[in-house]
Amino acid sequence: RGRLSLSVGVDITNPTVLTLTATLLDPQGFPLRNAQVTFAADFNYMTIIQKDTDPSTCDPKIVRITDDNGQAHVTVIAGLTTGWTRLIADAPPALNISTGITVTITGQGFISLGTPRIVPSAVTF
């Protein structure tokens, strides 16, 4: 079976910045290259950008292409609104799989008590 997994990291020096990495593997466990992964946020106040690019060209939803390792990366920047939001990674529509994480945003940025929890941690297809 194939698998879509999501990992997340908060920048310790700047807690308003979160990095998401989606990894897509084929049924044999090999990286699925050149596949579209769509990242989206429930809050429109979130900014999702291509990793290490100009945040002035951003959207609350962005499509990235997986690399040779089957990974797609984005950077998420917290907005001014506080509360809970869900960040989602969707595989190509033909695969019909997605995974996500719920994060808390405070006035200081993303807050997590321990490691952010991803439910489910991976999805098989």
PDB file of C-alpha atoms in Angstrom:
ATOM      1  CA  ARG A   1       0.000   0.000   0.000  1.00  0.00           C
ATOM      2  CA  GLY A   2       1.072   3.575  -0.617  1.00  0.00           C
ATOM      3  CA  ARG A   3       1.390   6.248   2.032  1.00  0.00           C
ATOM      4  CA  LEU A   4       1.060   9.994   2.608  1.00  0.00           C
ATOM      5  CA  SER A   5       2.735  11.265   5.755  1.00  0.00           C
ATOM      6  CA  LEU A   6       3.138  14.735   7.186  1.00  0.00           C
ATOM      7  CA  SER A   7       5.877  16.123   9.400  1.00  0.00           C
ATOM      8  CA  VAL A   8       5.970  19.531  11.010  1.00  0.00           C
ATOM      9  CA  GLY A   9       8.586  21.724  12.645  1.00  0.00           C
ATOM     10  CA  VAL A  10       8.329  25.004  14.528  1.00  0.00           C
ATOM     11  CA  ASP A  11      11.216  27.460  14.200  1.00  0.00           C
ATOM     12  CA  ILE A  12      12.431  27.874  17.801  1.00  0.00           C
ATOM     13  CA  THR A  13      13.885  31.303  17.068  1.00  0.00           C
ATOM     14  CA  ASN A  14      10.701  32.488  15.326  1.00  0.00           C
ATOM     15  CA  PRO A  15       7.559  30.691  16.606  1.00  0.00           C
ATOM     16  CA  THR A  16       5.376  32.392  13.980  1.00  0.00           C
ATOM     17  CA  VAL A  17       6.976  30.145  11.325  1.00  0.00           C
ATOM     18  CA  LEU A  18       6.042  26.496  10.807  1.00  0.00           C
ATOM     19  CA  THR A  19       7.508  24.111   8.212  1.00  0.00           C
ATOM     20  CA  LEU A  20       5.364  21.311   6.766  1.00  0.00           C
ATOM     21  CA  THR A  21       6.759  18.382   4.803  1.00  0.00           C
ATOM     22  CA  ALA A  22       4.456  15.899   3.057  1.00  0.00           C
ATOM     23  CA  THR A  23       5.991  12.617   1.924  1.00  0.00           C
ATOM     24  CA  LEU A  24       4.204  10.538  -0.698  1.00  0.00           C
ATOM     25  CA  LEU A  25       5.249   6.928  -1.299  1.00  0.00           C
ATOM     26  CA  ASP A  26       3.922   4.513  -3.918  1.00  0.00           C
ATOM     27  CA  PRO A  27       2.486   1.078  -3.041  1.00  0.00           C
ATOM     28  CA  GLN A  28       5.990  -0.459  -3.113  1.00  0.00           C
ATOM     29  CA  GLY A  29       7.302   2.160  -0.648  1.00  0.00           C
ATOM     30  CA  PHE A  30       9.272   4.140  -3.234  1.00  0.00           C
ATOM     31  CA  PRO A  31       9.021   7.954  -3.393  1.00  0.00           C
ATOM     32  CA  LEU A  32       6.266   9.173  -5.690  1.00  0.00           C
ATOM     33  CA  ARG A  33       8.019  11.900  -7.709  1.00  0.00           C
ATOM     34  CA  ASN A  34       6.449  14.826  -9.575  1.00  0.00           C
ATOM     35  CA  ALA A  35       3.074  14.442  -7.835  1.00  0.00           C
ATOM     36  CA  GLN A  36       1.007  17.474  -6.853  1.00  0.00           C
ATOM     37  CA  VAL A  37       0.431  17.937  -3.128  1.00  0.00           C
ATOM     38  CA  THR A  38      -1.998  20.671  -2.101  1.00  0.00           C
ATOM     39  CA  PHE A  39      -1.440  22.350   1.244  1.00  0.00           C
ATOM     40  CA  ALA A  40      -4.299  24.346   2.764  1.00  0.00           C
ATOM     41  CA  ALA A  41      -5.282  26.027   6.026  1.00  0.00           C
ATOM     42  CA  ASP A  42      -8.729  26.412   7.569  1.00  0.00           C
ATOM     43  CA  PHE A  43      -7.887  29.977   8.627  1.00  0.00           C
ATOM     44  CA  ASN A  44      -7.655  32.448   5.782  1.00  0.00           C
ATOM     45  CA  TYR A  45      -5.368  34.434   8.092  1.00  0.00           C
ATOM     46  CA  MET A  46      -2.593  31.885   7.601  1.00  0.00           C
ATOM     47  CA  THR A  47       0.076  32.450   4.976  1.00  0.00           C
ATOM     48  CA  ILE A  48       1.464  29.432   3.125  1.00  0.00           C
ATOM     49  CA  ILE A  49       4.526  30.014   0.972  1.00  0.00           C
ATOM     50  CA  GLN A  50       6.913  27.863  -0.958  1.00  0.00           C
ATOM     51  CA  LYS A  51       9.746  27.043   1.382  1.00  0.00           C
ATOM     52  CA  ASP A  52      12.352  29.833   1.489  1.00  0.00           C
ATOM     53  CA  THR A  53      10.567  32.124  -0.969  1.00  0.00           C
ATOM     54  CA  ASP A  54       9.061  35.598  -0.899  1.00  0.00           C
ATOM     55  CA  PRO A  55       5.971  35.728   1.376  1.00  0.00           C
ATOM     56  CA  SER A  56       4.479  38.515  -0.758  1.00  0.00           C
ATOM     57  CA  THR A  57       3.438  35.804  -3.245  1.00  0.00           C
ATOM     58  CA  CYS A  58       1.397  33.651  -0.882  1.00  0.00           C
ATOM     59  CA  ASP A  59      -1.994  32.034  -0.517  1.00  0.00           C
ATOM     60  CA  PRO A  60      -3.929  30.123   2.170  1.00  0.00           C
ATOM     61  CA  LYS A  61      -3.733  27.218  -0.327  1.00  0.00           C
ATOM     62  CA  ILE A  62      -0.702  26.231  -2.397  1.00  0.00           C
ATOM     63  CA  VAL A  63       0.251  23.331  -4.674  1.00  0.00           C
ATOM     64  CA  ARG A  64       3.773  21.904  -4.559  1.00  0.00           C
ATOM     65  CA  ILE A  65       5.355  19.154  -6.661  1.00  0.00           C
ATOM     66  CA  THR A  66       7.097  16.284  -4.877  1.00  0.00           C
ATOM     67  CA  ASP A  67      10.857  16.011  -5.324  1.00  0.00           C
ATOM     68  CA  ASP A  68      12.996  12.897  -5.944  1.00  0.00           C
ATOM     69  CA  ASN A  69      12.399  11.869  -2.313  1.00  0.00           C
ATOM     70  CA  GLY A  70       8.619  12.108  -2.754  1.00  0.00           C
ATOM     71  CA  GLN A  71       8.558  15.189  -0.529  1.00  0.00           C
ATOM     72  CA  ALA A  72       6.847  18.546  -0.886  1.00  0.00           C
ATOM     73  CA  HIS A  73       7.685  21.376   1.536  1.00  0.00           C
ATOM     74  CA  VAL A  74       5.959  24.620   2.500  1.00  0.00           C
ATOM     75  CA  THR A  75       6.408  27.295   5.131  1.00  0.00           C
ATOM     76  CA  VAL A  76       3.364  28.474   7.100  1.00  0.00           C
ATOM     77  CA  ILE A  77       3.324  31.894   8.757  1.00  0.00           C
ATOM     78  CA  ALA A  78       0.866  32.667  11.563  1.00  0.00           C
ATOM     79  CA  GLY A  79      -1.465  35.610  11.059  1.00  0.00           C
ATOM     80  CA  LEU A  80      -2.789  38.053  13.622  1.00  0.00           C
ATOM     81  CA  THR A  81      -5.830  35.946  14.499  1.00  0.00           C
ATOM     82  CA  THR A  82      -5.449  33.561  17.432  1.00  0.00           C
ATOM     83  CA  GLY A  83      -7.126  30.193  17.958  1.00  0.00           C
ATOM     84  CA  TRP A  84      -7.038  26.711  16.493  1.00  0.00           C
ATOM     85  CA  THR A  85      -6.536  25.924  12.839  1.00  0.00           C
ATOM     86  CA  ARG A  86      -6.118  22.801  10.772  1.00  0.00           C
ATOM     87  CA  LEU A  87      -3.373  22.470   8.160  1.00  0.00           C
ATOM     88  CA  ILE A  88      -4.035  19.859   5.487  1.00  0.00           C
ATOM     89  CA  ALA A  89      -1.937  18.097   2.841  1.00  0.00           C
ATOM     90  CA  ASP A  90      -3.875  16.482  -0.030  1.00  0.00           C
ATOM     91  CA  ALA A  91      -2.369  13.993  -2.472  1.00  0.00           C
ATOM     92  CA  PRO A  92      -3.383  14.131  -6.157  1.00  0.00           C
ATOM     93  CA  PRO A  93      -7.181  13.731  -6.538  1.00  0.00           C
ATOM     94  CA  ALA A  94      -6.848  10.298  -8.187  1.00  0.00           C
ATOM     95  CA  LEU A  95      -5.294   8.937  -4.968  1.00  0.00           C
ATOM     96  CA  ASN A  96      -8.077  10.379  -2.757  1.00  0.00           C
ATOM     97  CA  ILE A  97      -5.945  10.679   0.407  1.00  0.00           C
ATOM     98  CA  SER A  98      -5.077  13.516   2.747  1.00  0.00           C
ATOM     99  CA  THR A  99      -3.653  14.104   6.207  1.00  0.00           C
ATOM    100  CA  GLY A 100      -3.549  17.094   8.502  1.00  0.00           C
ATOM    101  CA  ILE A 101      -2.565  18.642  11.790  1.00  0.00           C
ATOM    102  CA  THR A 102      -4.343  20.979  14.175  1.00  0.00           C
ATOM    103  CA  VAL A 103      -2.221  23.758  15.657  1.00  0.00           C
ATOM    104  CA  THR A 104      -2.834  26.509  18.191  1.00  0.00           C
ATOM    105  CA  ILE A 105      -1.927  30.083  17.338  1.00  0.00           C
ATOM    106  CA  THR A 106      -1.405  32.618  20.137  1.00  0.00           C
ATOM    107  CA  GLY A 107      -0.197  36.183  20.034  1.00  0.00           C
ATOM    108  CA  GLN A 108       3.353  34.786  20.100  1.00  0.00           C
ATOM    109  CA  GLY A 109       2.860  32.394  17.176  1.00  0.00           C
ATOM    110  CA  PHE A 110       2.412  28.638  16.961  1.00  0.00           C
ATOM    111  CA  ILE A 111       2.254  26.953  20.321  1.00  0.00           C
ATOM    112  CA  SER A 112       2.656  23.257  20.891  1.00  0.00           C
ATOM    113  CA  LEU A 113       2.859  21.346  24.131  1.00  0.00           C
ATOM    114  CA  GLY A 114       5.496  18.847  23.089  1.00  0.00           C
ATOM    115  CA  THR A 115       5.629  17.437  19.584  1.00  0.00           C
ATOM    116  CA  PRO A 116       2.725  18.592  17.367  1.00  0.00           C
ATOM    117  CA  ARG A 117       0.298  15.706  16.894  1.00  0.00           C
ATOM    118  CA  ILE A 118      -0.634  14.591  13.401  1.00  0.00           C
ATOM    119  CA  VAL A 119      -3.788  12.513  13.176  1.00  0.00           C
ATOM    120  CA  PRO A 120      -3.483  10.234  11.400  1.00  0.00           C
ATOM    121  CA  SER A 121       0.299  10.247  11.170  1.00  0.00           C
ATOM    122  CA  ALA A 122       0.090   8.528   7.782  1.00  0.00           C
ATOM    123  CA  VAL A 123      -2.606   7.460   5.351  1.00  0.00           C
ATOM    124  CA  THR A 124      -2.384   4.402   3.115  1.00  0.00           C
ATOM    125  CA  PHE A 125      -4.022   3.955  -0.257  1.00  0.00           C
TER     126      PHE A 125
END
